mmCIF file with all atom_site columns, C-alpha atoms and ligand atoms in Angstrom:
data_model
loop_
_atom_site.group_PDB
_atom_site.id
_atom_site.type_symbol
_atom_site.label_atom_id
_atom_site.label_alt_id
_atom_site.label_comp_id
_atom_site.label_asym_id
_atom_site.label_entity_id
_atom_site.label_seq_id
_atom_site.pdbx_PDB_ins_code
_atom_site.Cartn_x
_atom_site.Cartn_y
_atom_site.Cartn_z
_atom_site.occupancy
_atom_site.B_iso_or_equiv
_atom_site.pdbx_formal_charge
_atom_site.auth_seq_id
_atom_site.auth_comp_id
_atom_site.auth_asym_id
_atom_site.auth_atom_id
_atom_site.pdbx_PDB_model_num
ATOM   1   C  CA  . MET Y 1 1   ? -10.988 8.134   -44.010 1.00 62.00 ? 22  MET Y CA  1
ATOM   2   C  CA  . GLY Y 1 2   ? -12.085 4.822   -42.583 1.00 85.00 ? 23  GLY Y CA  1
ATOM   3   C  CA  . LYS Y 1 3   ? -12.549 4.194   -38.919 1.00 94.00 ? 24  LYS Y CA  1
ATOM   4   C  CA  . ARG Y 1 4   ? -9.707  3.335   -36.615 1.00 96.00 ? 25  ARG Y CA  1
ATOM   5   C  CA  . VAL Y 1 5   ? -10.323 -0.076  -35.089 1.00 96.00 ? 26  VAL Y CA  1
ATOM   6   C  CA  . ILE Y 1 6   ? -7.917  -0.832  -32.274 1.00 97.00 ? 27  ILE Y CA  1
ATOM   7   C  CA  . LEU Y 1 7   ? -7.752  -4.302  -30.745 1.00 96.00 ? 28  LEU Y CA  1
ATOM   8   C  CA  . VAL Y 1 8   ? -6.347  -4.681  -27.255 1.00 97.00 ? 29  VAL Y CA  1
ATOM   9   C  CA  . THR Y 1 9   ? -5.544  -8.310  -26.630 1.00 96.00 ? 30  THR Y CA  1
ATOM   10  C  CA  . GLY Y 1 10  ? -3.486  -10.454 -24.266 1.00 97.00 ? 31  GLY Y CA  1
ATOM   11  C  CA  . THR Y 1 11  ? -3.634  -13.111 -21.577 1.00 97.00 ? 32  THR Y CA  1
ATOM   12  C  CA  . PRO Y 1 12  ? -6.323  -12.696 -18.888 1.00 95.00 ? 33  PRO Y CA  1
ATOM   13  C  CA  . CYS Y 1 13  ? -5.273  -10.276 -16.126 1.00 96.00 ? 34  CYS Y CA  1
ATOM   14  C  CA  . VAL Y 1 14  ? -2.562  -8.652  -18.220 1.00 98.00 ? 35  VAL Y CA  1
ATOM   15  C  CA  . GLY Y 1 15  ? -4.452  -5.326  -17.987 1.00 98.00 ? 36  GLY Y CA  1
ATOM   16  C  CA  . LYS Y 1 16  ? -6.519  -5.168  -21.196 1.00 98.00 ? 37  LYS Y CA  1
ATOM   17  C  CA  . THR Y 1 17  ? -9.714  -3.749  -19.738 1.00 98.00 ? 38  THR Y CA  1
ATOM   18  C  CA  . SER Y 1 18  ? -7.947  -1.084  -17.657 1.00 98.00 ? 39  SER Y CA  1
ATOM   19  C  CA  . VAL Y 1 19  ? -5.871  0.027   -20.648 1.00 98.00 ? 40  VAL Y CA  1
ATOM   20  C  CA  . ALA Y 1 20  ? -8.673  -0.212  -23.221 1.00 98.00 ? 41  ALA Y CA  1
ATOM   21  C  CA  . ARG Y 1 21  ? -11.067 1.856   -21.098 1.00 98.00 ? 42  ARG Y CA  1
ATOM   22  C  CA  . SER Y 1 22  ? -8.509  4.554   -20.414 1.00 98.00 ? 43  SER Y CA  1
ATOM   23  C  CA  . LEU Y 1 23  ? -7.519  4.681   -24.092 1.00 98.00 ? 44  LEU Y CA  1
ATOM   24  C  CA  . THR Y 1 24  ? -11.189 4.940   -25.077 1.00 98.00 ? 45  THR Y CA  1
ATOM   25  C  CA  . SER Y 1 25  ? -11.722 8.011   -22.922 1.00 97.00 ? 46  SER Y CA  1
ATOM   26  C  CA  . LYS Y 1 26  ? -8.558  9.689   -24.259 1.00 97.00 ? 47  LYS Y CA  1
ATOM   27  C  CA  . ILE Y 1 27  ? -9.431  9.378   -27.947 1.00 96.00 ? 48  ILE Y CA  1
ATOM   28  C  CA  . ASP Y 1 28  ? -13.220 9.649   -27.713 1.00 92.00 ? 49  ASP Y CA  1
ATOM   29  C  CA  . ALA Y 1 29  ? -13.789 6.159   -29.054 1.00 97.00 ? 50  ALA Y CA  1
ATOM   30  C  CA  . LEU Y 1 30  ? -16.450 3.513   -28.709 1.00 98.00 ? 51  LEU Y CA  1
ATOM   31  C  CA  . TYR Y 1 31  ? -15.446 0.795   -26.233 1.00 98.00 ? 52  TYR Y CA  1
ATOM   32  C  CA  . VAL Y 1 32  ? -16.478 -2.776  -27.013 1.00 96.00 ? 53  VAL Y CA  1
ATOM   33  C  CA  . ASN Y 1 33  ? -15.746 -5.624  -24.618 1.00 95.00 ? 54  ASN Y CA  1
ATOM   34  C  CA  . LEU Y 1 34  ? -16.312 -8.880  -26.477 1.00 92.00 ? 55  LEU Y CA  1
ATOM   35  C  CA  . THR Y 1 35  ? -17.187 -10.946 -23.415 1.00 89.00 ? 56  THR Y CA  1
ATOM   36  C  CA  . GLU Y 1 36  ? -19.823 -8.420  -22.344 1.00 92.00 ? 57  GLU Y CA  1
ATOM   37  C  CA  . LEU Y 1 37  ? -21.119 -8.182  -25.917 1.00 93.00 ? 58  LEU Y CA  1
ATOM   38  C  CA  . ALA Y 1 38  ? -21.432 -11.959 -26.196 1.00 91.00 ? 59  ALA Y CA  1
ATOM   39  C  CA  . VAL Y 1 39  ? -23.481 -12.160 -23.014 1.00 90.00 ? 60  VAL Y CA  1
ATOM   40  C  CA  . ARG Y 1 40  ? -25.626 -9.110  -23.776 1.00 93.00 ? 61  ARG Y CA  1
ATOM   41  C  CA  . GLU Y 1 41  ? -26.449 -10.141 -27.342 1.00 92.00 ? 62  GLU Y CA  1
ATOM   42  C  CA  . ASN Y 1 42  ? -26.605 -13.830 -26.584 1.00 91.00 ? 63  ASN Y CA  1
ATOM   43  C  CA  . LEU Y 1 43  ? -23.761 -14.667 -28.991 1.00 90.00 ? 64  LEU Y CA  1
ATOM   44  C  CA  . THR Y 1 44  ? -22.841 -17.825 -27.134 1.00 89.00 ? 65  THR Y CA  1
ATOM   45  C  CA  . LEU Y 1 45  ? -22.938 -21.528 -27.898 1.00 89.00 ? 66  LEU Y CA  1
ATOM   46  C  CA  . GLY Y 1 46  ? -22.912 -22.594 -24.268 1.00 87.00 ? 67  GLY Y CA  1
ATOM   47  C  CA  . ARG Y 1 47  ? -20.476 -22.901 -21.401 1.00 87.00 ? 68  ARG Y CA  1
ATOM   48  C  CA  . ASP Y 1 48  ? -17.074 -24.509 -21.186 1.00 84.00 ? 69  ASP Y CA  1
ATOM   49  C  CA  . GLU Y 1 49  ? -17.644 -26.136 -17.794 1.00 83.00 ? 70  GLU Y CA  1
ATOM   50  C  CA  . LYS Y 1 50  ? -14.017 -27.215 -17.392 1.00 78.00 ? 71  LYS Y CA  1
ATOM   51  C  CA  . ARG Y 1 51  ? -12.785 -23.667 -17.798 1.00 74.00 ? 72  ARG Y CA  1
ATOM   52  C  CA  . GLY Y 1 52  ? -15.765 -21.905 -16.278 1.00 74.00 ? 73  GLY Y CA  1
ATOM   53  C  CA  . SER Y 1 53  ? -16.095 -19.643 -19.307 1.00 79.00 ? 74  SER Y CA  1
ATOM   54  C  CA  . ILE Y 1 54  ? -18.542 -19.062 -22.140 1.00 83.00 ? 75  ILE Y CA  1
ATOM   55  C  CA  . ILE Y 1 55  ? -18.151 -20.432 -25.658 1.00 87.00 ? 76  ILE Y CA  1
ATOM   56  C  CA  . ILE Y 1 56  ? -18.530 -17.687 -28.224 1.00 87.00 ? 77  ILE Y CA  1
ATOM   57  C  CA  . ASP Y 1 57  ? -20.556 -18.084 -31.405 1.00 90.00 ? 78  ASP Y CA  1
ATOM   58  C  CA  . GLU Y 1 58  ? -17.717 -16.712 -33.543 1.00 88.00 ? 79  GLU Y CA  1
ATOM   59  C  CA  . ALA Y 1 59  ? -19.525 -16.283 -36.859 1.00 89.00 ? 80  ALA Y CA  1
ATOM   60  C  CA  . HIS Y 1 60  ? -22.427 -14.513 -35.230 1.00 91.00 ? 81  HIS Y CA  1
ATOM   61  C  CA  . MET Y 1 61  ? -20.104 -12.345 -33.136 1.00 91.00 ? 82  MET Y CA  1
ATOM   62  C  CA  . LYS Y 1 62  ? -18.090 -11.336 -36.193 1.00 91.00 ? 83  LYS Y CA  1
ATOM   63  C  CA  . ARG Y 1 63  ? -21.193 -10.103 -37.983 1.00 92.00 ? 84  ARG Y CA  1
ATOM   64  C  CA  . LYS Y 1 64  ? -22.512 -8.251  -34.957 1.00 93.00 ? 85  LYS Y CA  1
ATOM   65  C  CA  . LEU Y 1 65  ? -19.180 -6.536  -34.445 1.00 93.00 ? 86  LEU Y CA  1
ATOM   66  C  CA  . GLU Y 1 66  ? -18.976 -5.440  -38.055 1.00 93.00 ? 87  GLU Y CA  1
ATOM   67  C  CA  . GLU Y 1 67  ? -22.407 -3.909  -37.719 1.00 95.00 ? 88  GLU Y CA  1
ATOM   68  C  CA  . ILE Y 1 68  ? -21.433 -2.066  -34.535 1.00 95.00 ? 89  ILE Y CA  1
ATOM   69  C  CA  . ILE Y 1 69  ? -18.243 -0.683  -36.106 1.00 95.00 ? 90  ILE Y CA  1
ATOM   70  C  CA  . LYS Y 1 70  ? -20.022 0.466   -39.261 1.00 94.00 ? 91  LYS Y CA  1
ATOM   71  C  CA  . ASN Y 1 71  ? -22.960 2.060   -37.474 1.00 95.00 ? 92  ASN Y CA  1
ATOM   72  C  CA  . CYS Y 1 72  ? -21.250 3.843   -34.612 1.00 95.00 ? 93  CYS Y CA  1
ATOM   73  C  CA  . ASP Y 1 73  ? -20.822 7.615   -34.835 1.00 96.00 ? 94  ASP Y CA  1
ATOM   74  C  CA  . LYS Y 1 74  ? -17.266 7.657   -33.406 1.00 97.00 ? 95  LYS Y CA  1
ATOM   75  C  CA  . ASN Y 1 75  ? -14.115 7.658   -35.546 1.00 96.00 ? 96  ASN Y CA  1
ATOM   76  C  CA  . SER Y 1 76  ? -12.404 5.062   -33.396 1.00 97.00 ? 97  SER Y CA  1
ATOM   77  C  CA  . VAL Y 1 77  ? -13.446 1.776   -31.854 1.00 97.00 ? 98  VAL Y CA  1
ATOM   78  C  CA  . VAL Y 1 78  ? -11.451 0.055   -29.105 1.00 97.00 ? 99  VAL Y CA  1
ATOM   79  C  CA  . VAL Y 1 79  ? -12.077 -3.689  -28.893 1.00 96.00 ? 100 VAL Y CA  1
ATOM   80  C  CA  . ASP Y 1 80  ? -11.162 -5.432  -25.628 1.00 96.00 ? 101 ASP Y CA  1
ATOM   81  C  CA  . CYS Y 1 81  ? -10.769 -9.166  -26.251 1.00 90.00 ? 102 CYS Y CA  1
ATOM   82  C  CA  . HIS Y 1 82  ? -8.699  -11.933 -24.690 1.00 82.00 ? 103 HIS Y CA  1
ATOM   83  C  CA  . TYR Y 1 83  ? -9.632  -14.659 -27.126 1.00 68.00 ? 104 TYR Y CA  1
ATOM   84  C  CA  . ALA Y 1 84  ? -9.466  -14.905 -30.858 1.00 60.00 ? 105 ALA Y CA  1
ATOM   85  C  CA  . ALA Y 1 85  ? -8.143  -11.735 -32.373 1.00 65.00 ? 106 ALA Y CA  1
ATOM   86  C  CA  . SER Y 1 86  ? -9.668  -13.567 -35.358 1.00 75.00 ? 107 SER Y CA  1
ATOM   87  C  CA  . ILE Y 1 87  ? -13.108 -12.491 -34.312 1.00 83.00 ? 108 ILE Y CA  1
ATOM   88  C  CA  . VAL Y 1 88  ? -12.721 -9.017  -35.758 1.00 85.00 ? 109 VAL Y CA  1
ATOM   89  C  CA  . SER Y 1 89  ? -12.719 -8.839  -39.517 1.00 82.00 ? 110 SER Y CA  1
ATOM   90  C  CA  . THR Y 1 90  ? -9.130  -8.379  -40.699 1.00 86.00 ? 111 THR Y CA  1
ATOM   91  C  CA  . LYS Y 1 91  ? -9.981  -5.711  -43.232 1.00 89.00 ? 112 LYS Y CA  1
ATOM   92  C  CA  . LEU Y 1 92  ? -11.571 -3.511  -40.575 1.00 92.00 ? 113 LEU Y CA  1
ATOM   93  C  CA  . VAL Y 1 93  ? -8.749  -3.716  -38.034 1.00 94.00 ? 114 VAL Y CA  1
ATOM   94  C  CA  . THR Y 1 94  ? -6.147  -0.958  -38.103 1.00 95.00 ? 115 THR Y CA  1
ATOM   95  C  CA  . HIS Y 1 95  ? -4.085  -1.822  -34.984 1.00 96.00 ? 116 HIS Y CA  1
ATOM   96  C  CA  . VAL Y 1 96  ? -3.615  -4.887  -32.797 1.00 96.00 ? 117 VAL Y CA  1
ATOM   97  C  CA  . PHE Y 1 97  ? -1.926  -4.270  -29.444 1.00 97.00 ? 118 PHE Y CA  1
ATOM   98  C  CA  . VAL Y 1 98  ? -0.793  -7.407  -27.651 1.00 97.00 ? 119 VAL Y CA  1
ATOM   99  C  CA  . LEU Y 1 99  ? -0.134  -6.615  -24.007 1.00 98.00 ? 120 LEU Y CA  1
ATOM   100 C  CA  . ARG Y 1 100 ? 2.628   -8.683  -22.403 1.00 98.00 ? 121 ARG Y CA  1
ATOM   101 C  CA  . ARG Y 1 101 ? 3.419   -9.029  -18.711 1.00 98.00 ? 122 ARG Y CA  1
ATOM   102 C  CA  . ASP Y 1 102 ? 6.277   -10.804 -16.968 1.00 98.00 ? 123 ASP Y CA  1
ATOM   103 C  CA  . PRO Y 1 103 ? 4.823   -14.126 -15.731 1.00 98.00 ? 124 PRO Y CA  1
ATOM   104 C  CA  . VAL Y 1 104 ? 6.083   -13.507 -12.180 1.00 98.00 ? 125 VAL Y CA  1
ATOM   105 C  CA  . GLU Y 1 105 ? 4.128   -10.247 -11.991 1.00 98.00 ? 126 GLU Y CA  1
ATOM   106 C  CA  . LEU Y 1 106 ? 1.162   -11.717 -13.874 1.00 98.00 ? 127 LEU Y CA  1
ATOM   107 C  CA  . ARG Y 1 107 ? 0.936   -14.582 -11.387 1.00 98.00 ? 128 ARG Y CA  1
ATOM   108 C  CA  . LYS Y 1 108 ? 0.634   -12.097 -8.501  1.00 98.00 ? 129 LYS Y CA  1
ATOM   109 C  CA  . LEU Y 1 109 ? -2.191  -10.232 -10.237 1.00 98.00 ? 130 LEU Y CA  1
ATOM   110 C  CA  . MET Y 1 110 ? -3.979  -13.522 -10.964 1.00 98.00 ? 131 MET Y CA  1
ATOM   111 C  CA  . GLU Y 1 111 ? -3.630  -14.587 -7.335  1.00 97.00 ? 132 GLU Y CA  1
ATOM   112 C  CA  . GLN Y 1 112 ? -5.033  -11.242 -6.162  1.00 97.00 ? 133 GLN Y CA  1
ATOM   113 C  CA  . ARG Y 1 113 ? -7.959  -11.769 -8.498  1.00 96.00 ? 134 ARG Y CA  1
ATOM   114 C  CA  . GLY Y 1 114 ? -8.591  -15.223 -7.036  1.00 96.00 ? 135 GLY Y CA  1
ATOM   115 C  CA  . PHE Y 1 115 ? -7.961  -17.307 -10.169 1.00 95.00 ? 136 PHE Y CA  1
ATOM   116 C  CA  . SER Y 1 116 ? -8.350  -21.036 -9.541  1.00 93.00 ? 137 SER Y CA  1
ATOM   117 C  CA  . ASN Y 1 117 ? -5.135  -23.033 -9.724  1.00 93.00 ? 138 ASN Y CA  1
ATOM   118 C  CA  . ARG Y 1 118 ? -6.045  -24.587 -13.044 1.00 91.00 ? 139 ARG Y CA  1
ATOM   119 C  CA  . LYS Y 1 119 ? -6.938  -21.268 -14.650 1.00 91.00 ? 140 LYS Y CA  1
ATOM   120 C  CA  . LEU Y 1 120 ? -3.848  -19.598 -13.243 1.00 95.00 ? 141 LEU Y CA  1
ATOM   121 C  CA  . TRP Y 1 121 ? -1.307  -22.130 -14.565 1.00 95.00 ? 142 TRP Y CA  1
ATOM   122 C  CA  . GLU Y 1 122 ? -3.091  -22.555 -17.888 1.00 94.00 ? 143 GLU Y CA  1
ATOM   123 C  CA  . ASN Y 1 123 ? -3.085  -18.818 -18.519 1.00 95.00 ? 144 ASN Y CA  1
ATOM   124 C  CA  . LEU Y 1 124 ? 0.498   -18.406 -17.337 1.00 96.00 ? 145 LEU Y CA  1
ATOM   125 C  CA  . ALA Y 1 125 ? 1.555   -21.067 -19.837 1.00 96.00 ? 146 ALA Y CA  1
ATOM   126 C  CA  . SER Y 1 126 ? -0.263  -19.118 -22.588 1.00 96.00 ? 147 SER Y CA  1
ATOM   127 C  CA  . GLU Y 1 127 ? 1.613   -15.969 -21.650 1.00 97.00 ? 148 GLU Y CA  1
ATOM   128 C  CA  . ILE Y 1 128 ? 4.976   -17.763 -21.524 1.00 97.00 ? 149 ILE Y CA  1
ATOM   129 C  CA  . LEU Y 1 129 ? 4.353   -19.430 -24.915 1.00 96.00 ? 150 LEU Y CA  1
ATOM   130 C  CA  . ASP Y 1 130 ? 3.185   -16.221 -26.688 1.00 96.00 ? 151 ASP Y CA  1
ATOM   131 C  CA  . VAL Y 1 131 ? -0.253  -17.655 -27.504 1.00 95.00 ? 152 VAL Y CA  1
ATOM   132 C  CA  . CYS Y 1 132 ? -2.015  -14.305 -27.973 1.00 95.00 ? 153 CYS Y CA  1
ATOM   133 C  CA  . LEU Y 1 133 ? 0.801   -12.909 -30.095 1.00 96.00 ? 154 LEU Y CA  1
ATOM   134 C  CA  . VAL Y 1 134 ? 0.851   -15.969 -32.350 1.00 95.00 ? 155 VAL Y CA  1
ATOM   135 C  CA  . GLU Y 1 135 ? -2.906  -15.774 -32.727 1.00 93.00 ? 156 GLU Y CA  1
ATOM   136 C  CA  . ALA Y 1 136 ? -2.790  -12.067 -33.597 1.00 94.00 ? 157 ALA Y CA  1
ATOM   137 C  CA  . LEU Y 1 137 ? -0.097  -12.746 -36.223 1.00 94.00 ? 158 LEU Y CA  1
ATOM   138 C  CA  . ASN Y 1 138 ? -2.107  -15.622 -37.638 1.00 93.00 ? 159 ASN Y CA  1
ATOM   139 C  CA  . PHE Y 1 139 ? -5.013  -13.375 -38.476 1.00 91.00 ? 160 PHE Y CA  1
ATOM   140 C  CA  . HIS Y 1 140 ? -3.661  -9.882  -39.007 1.00 93.00 ? 161 HIS Y CA  1
ATOM   141 C  CA  . ASP Y 1 141 ? -0.958  -8.297  -41.137 1.00 93.00 ? 162 ASP Y CA  1
ATOM   142 C  CA  . GLU Y 1 142 ? 2.316   -8.182  -39.260 1.00 94.00 ? 163 GLU Y CA  1
ATOM   143 C  CA  . GLU Y 1 143 ? 2.644   -4.419  -39.637 1.00 94.00 ? 164 GLU Y CA  1
ATOM   144 C  CA  . LYS Y 1 144 ? -0.596  -3.918  -37.723 1.00 95.00 ? 165 LYS Y CA  1
ATOM   145 C  CA  . VAL Y 1 145 ? 0.533   -5.999  -34.764 1.00 96.00 ? 166 VAL Y CA  1
ATOM   146 C  CA  . CYS Y 1 146 ? 2.336   -4.328  -31.914 1.00 97.00 ? 167 CYS Y CA  1
ATOM   147 C  CA  . GLU Y 1 147 ? 3.578   -5.943  -28.721 1.00 97.00 ? 168 GLU Y CA  1
ATOM   148 C  CA  . LEU Y 1 148 ? 3.789   -3.859  -25.566 1.00 98.00 ? 169 LEU Y CA  1
ATOM   149 C  CA  . ASN Y 1 149 ? 5.607   -4.954  -22.443 1.00 98.00 ? 170 ASN Y CA  1
ATOM   150 C  CA  . VAL Y 1 150 ? 3.444   -3.566  -19.643 1.00 98.00 ? 171 VAL Y CA  1
ATOM   151 C  CA  . THR Y 1 151 ? 5.496   -5.068  -16.805 1.00 98.00 ? 172 THR Y CA  1
ATOM   152 C  CA  . GLY Y 1 152 ? 5.934   -2.507  -14.027 1.00 98.00 ? 173 GLY Y CA  1
ATOM   153 C  CA  . LYS Y 1 153 ? 4.124   0.184   -16.006 1.00 98.00 ? 174 LYS Y CA  1
ATOM   154 C  CA  . SER Y 1 154 ? 1.078   2.166   -14.974 1.00 98.00 ? 175 SER Y CA  1
ATOM   155 C  CA  . VAL Y 1 155 ? -2.071  2.129   -17.076 1.00 98.00 ? 176 VAL Y CA  1
ATOM   156 C  CA  . GLU Y 1 156 ? -1.329  5.745   -18.093 1.00 98.00 ? 177 GLU Y CA  1
ATOM   157 C  CA  . GLU Y 1 157 ? 2.153   4.822   -19.313 1.00 98.00 ? 178 GLU Y CA  1
ATOM   158 C  CA  . VAL Y 1 158 ? 0.794   1.981   -21.422 1.00 98.00 ? 179 VAL Y CA  1
ATOM   159 C  CA  . VAL Y 1 159 ? -1.916  4.208   -22.930 1.00 98.00 ? 180 VAL Y CA  1
ATOM   160 C  CA  . GLU Y 1 160 ? 0.750   6.805   -23.742 1.00 98.00 ? 181 GLU Y CA  1
ATOM   161 C  CA  . GLU Y 1 161 ? 2.758   4.137   -25.604 1.00 98.00 ? 182 GLU Y CA  1
ATOM   162 C  CA  . ILE Y 1 162 ? -0.318  3.115   -27.576 1.00 98.00 ? 183 ILE Y CA  1
ATOM   163 C  CA  . LEU Y 1 163 ? -0.973  6.723   -28.535 1.00 98.00 ? 184 LEU Y CA  1
ATOM   164 C  CA  . SER Y 1 164 ? 2.653   7.113   -29.684 1.00 97.00 ? 185 SER Y CA  1
ATOM   165 C  CA  . VAL Y 1 165 ? 2.242   4.158   -32.010 1.00 97.00 ? 186 VAL Y CA  1
ATOM   166 C  CA  . ILE Y 1 166 ? -1.143  5.280   -33.340 1.00 96.00 ? 187 ILE Y CA  1
ATOM   167 C  CA  . GLU Y 1 167 ? 0.169   8.769   -33.992 1.00 95.00 ? 188 GLU Y CA  1
ATOM   168 C  CA  . GLY Y 1 168 ? 3.288   7.413   -35.703 1.00 94.00 ? 189 GLY Y CA  1
ATOM   169 C  CA  . ARG Y 1 169 ? 5.755   8.675   -33.092 1.00 96.00 ? 190 ARG Y CA  1
ATOM   170 C  CA  . LYS Y 1 170 ? 6.823   5.176   -32.142 1.00 94.00 ? 191 LYS Y CA  1
ATOM   171 C  CA  . LYS Y 1 171 ? 7.399   2.036   -34.180 1.00 92.00 ? 192 LYS Y CA  1
ATOM   172 C  CA  . CYS Y 1 172 ? 5.218   -0.978  -33.902 1.00 89.00 ? 193 CYS Y CA  1
ATOM   173 C  CA  . LEU Y 1 173 ? 7.393   -3.867  -32.705 1.00 93.00 ? 194 LEU Y CA  1
ATOM   174 C  CA  . ILE Y 1 174 ? 7.031   -7.599  -32.186 1.00 96.00 ? 195 ILE Y CA  1
ATOM   175 C  CA  . GLY Y 1 175 ? 9.385   -10.126 -30.611 1.00 95.00 ? 196 GLY Y CA  1
ATOM   176 C  CA  . ILE Y 1 176 ? 10.248  -7.828  -27.722 1.00 96.00 ? 197 ILE Y CA  1
ATOM   177 C  CA  . VAL Y 1 177 ? 9.866   -10.266 -24.839 1.00 97.00 ? 198 VAL Y CA  1
ATOM   178 C  CA  . ASP Y 1 178 ? 11.332  -13.704 -24.147 1.00 97.00 ? 199 ASP Y CA  1
ATOM   179 C  CA  . TRP Y 1 179 ? 9.637   -15.077 -21.058 1.00 98.00 ? 200 TRP Y CA  1
ATOM   180 C  CA  . LEU Y 1 180 ? 10.963  -18.604 -21.675 1.00 97.00 ? 201 LEU Y CA  1
ATOM   181 C  CA  . GLY Y 1 181 ? 14.542  -17.373 -21.726 1.00 97.00 ? 202 GLY Y CA  1
ATOM   182 C  CA  . LYS Y 1 182 ? 13.991  -15.102 -18.748 1.00 97.00 ? 203 LYS Y CA  1
ATOM   183 C  CA  . LEU Y 1 183 ? 12.399  -17.806 -16.576 1.00 97.00 ? 204 LEU Y CA  1
ATOM   184 C  CA  . GLU Y 1 184 ? 15.093  -20.266 -17.544 1.00 96.00 ? 205 GLU Y CA  1
ATOM   185 C  CA  . LYS Y 1 185 ? 17.793  -17.828 -16.496 1.00 97.00 ? 206 LYS Y CA  1
ATOM   186 C  CA  . GLU Y 1 186 ? 16.025  -17.299 -13.180 1.00 96.00 ? 207 GLU Y CA  1
ATOM   187 C  CA  . ASN Y 1 187 ? 15.611  -21.061 -12.701 1.00 96.00 ? 208 ASN Y CA  1
ATOM   188 C  CA  . LEU Y 1 188 ? 11.834  -20.677 -12.619 1.00 96.00 ? 209 LEU Y CA  1
ATOM   189 C  CA  . LEU Y 1 189 ? 10.879  -22.518 -15.778 1.00 94.00 ? 210 LEU Y CA  1
ATOM   190 C  CA  . ASP Y 1 190 ? 9.853   -25.814 -14.135 1.00 94.00 ? 211 ASP Y CA  1
ATOM   191 C  CA  . GLU Y 1 191 ? 7.750   -23.999 -11.579 1.00 95.00 ? 212 GLU Y CA  1
ATOM   192 C  CA  . TYR Y 1 192 ? 6.008   -21.772 -14.124 1.00 95.00 ? 213 TYR Y CA  1
ATOM   193 C  CA  . LEU Y 1 193 ? 5.512   -24.208 -16.972 1.00 90.00 ? 214 LEU Y CA  1
ATOM   194 C  CA  . LYS Y 1 194 ? 3.925   -27.022 -15.026 1.00 79.00 ? 215 LYS Y CA  1
ATOM   195 C  CA  . PHE Y 1 195 ? 0.617   -26.933 -16.823 1.00 66.00 ? 216 PHE Y CA  1
HETATM 196 N  N1  . LIG R 2 .   ? -0.709  -1.300  -15.334 1.00 81.84 ? 27  LIG R N1  1
HETATM 197 C  C1  . LIG R 2 .   ? -1.162  -1.946  -14.269 1.00 81.84 ? 27  LIG R C1  1
HETATM 198 N  N2  . LIG R 2 .   ? -0.414  -2.007  -13.163 1.00 81.84 ? 27  LIG R N2  1
HETATM 199 C  C2  . LIG R 2 .   ? -0.836  -2.700  -12.063 1.00 81.84 ? 27  LIG R C2  1
HETATM 200 N  N3  . LIG R 2 .   ? -2.005  -3.361  -11.988 1.00 81.84 ? 27  LIG R N3  1
HETATM 201 C  C3  . LIG R 2 .   ? -2.797  -3.330  -13.059 1.00 81.84 ? 27  LIG R C3  1
HETATM 202 C  C4  . LIG R 2 .   ? -2.424  -2.624  -14.265 1.00 81.84 ? 27  LIG R C4  1
HETATM 203 N  N4  . LIG R 2 .   ? -3.402  -2.796  -15.169 1.00 81.84 ? 27  LIG R N4  1
HETATM 204 C  C5  . LIG R 2 .   ? -4.341  -3.542  -14.565 1.00 81.84 ? 27  LIG R C5  1
HETATM 205 N  N5  . LIG R 2 .   ? -4.004  -3.847  -13.307 1.00 81.84 ? 27  LIG R N5  1
HETATM 206 C  C6  . LIG R 2 .   ? -4.748  -4.694  -12.354 1.00 81.84 ? 27  LIG R C6  1
HETATM 207 O  O1  . LIG R 2 .   ? -4.653  -6.033  -12.823 1.00 81.84 ? 27  LIG R O1  1
HETATM 208 C  C7  . LIG R 2 .   ? -5.899  -6.706  -12.726 1.00 81.84 ? 27  LIG R C7  1
HETATM 209 C  C8  . LIG R 2 .   ? -6.359  -7.132  -14.117 1.00 81.84 ? 27  LIG R C8  1
HETATM 210 O  O2  . LIG R 2 .   ? -6.607  -5.971  -14.910 1.00 81.84 ? 27  LIG R O2  1
HETATM 211 P  P1  . LIG R 2 .   ? -7.659  -5.968  -16.100 1.00 81.84 ? 27  LIG R P1  1
HETATM 212 O  O3  . LIG R 2 .   ? -7.559  -4.650  -16.744 1.00 81.84 ? 27  LIG R O3  1
HETATM 213 O  O4  . LIG R 2 .   ? -8.992  -6.393  -15.605 1.00 81.84 ? 27  LIG R O4  1
HETATM 214 O  O5  . LIG R 2 .   ? -7.032  -7.099  -17.011 1.00 81.84 ? 27  LIG R O5  1
HETATM 215 P  P2  . LIG R 2 .   ? -7.702  -7.985  -18.183 1.00 81.84 ? 27  LIG R P2  1
HETATM 216 O  O6  . LIG R 2 .   ? -8.825  -7.192  -18.747 1.00 81.84 ? 27  LIG R O6  1
HETATM 217 O  O7  . LIG R 2 .   ? -6.569  -8.202  -19.140 1.00 81.84 ? 27  LIG R O7  1
HETATM 218 O  O8  . LIG R 2 .   ? -8.129  -9.266  -17.559 1.00 81.84 ? 27  LIG R O8  1
HETATM 219 C  C9  . LIG R 2 .   ? -6.857  -5.710  -12.071 1.00 81.84 ? 27  LIG R C9  1
HETATM 220 O  O9  . LIG R 2 .   ? -6.879  -5.989  -10.687 1.00 81.84 ? 27  LIG R O9  1
HETATM 221 C  C10 . LIG R 2 .   ? -6.225  -4.362  -12.343 1.00 81.84 ? 27  LIG R C10 1
HETATM 222 O  O10 . LIG R 2 .   ? -6.562  -3.422  -11.366 1.00 81.84 ? 27  LIG R O10 1
HETATM 223 MG MG1 . LIG R 2 .   ? -10.859 -7.718  -19.059 1.00 81.84 ? 28  LIG R MG1 1
#
């Protein structure tokens, strides 16, 4: 049997790293954080000064990742990535989990983490407009993509849901949240979509 390659994606601060690390320890997998990998292996094309982030050398990264997946001695690999689900070769990926968090809760976590105003509103807009989900669906087969609403849930609860899906006890679903509709109902849309 081929290796299980599980992508954990979503807007910054949604909880990817916490969930991916906990999942990794539960299933004895290899954990790969793409931002750390890019810096460590020098897979960058420079810095995006406006956003204060690095620009990934995607082609190079894709090759490096393939090599890591093929050569590792674990049966599962958990990939923690906020950008470009496209960076992992489609044929290798077995599951894509898109973590979703209510923008009101996400904003609080971003504030606690000290996000700059620009970064905060830009990322909140991405969450509201389903950017990570759309990107995952653009590159991977729909049946591999699974959205999880992590709002109000502990890391353990989210990991349990992921395990249920992987083990076939729970169905993989998409289209489970509607932040636009929710914010509109709560009269918060203008405030949250100002970017
Ligand atoms: N399920 C959760 N419930 C509450 N807070 C969480 C949860 N998961 C993560 N956090 C907190 O949210 C912040 C962002 O989490 P992190 O895992 O680093 O997200 P990401 O990797 O998506 O940026 C951290 O301060 C973390 O402690
Ligand atoms: Mg992270």
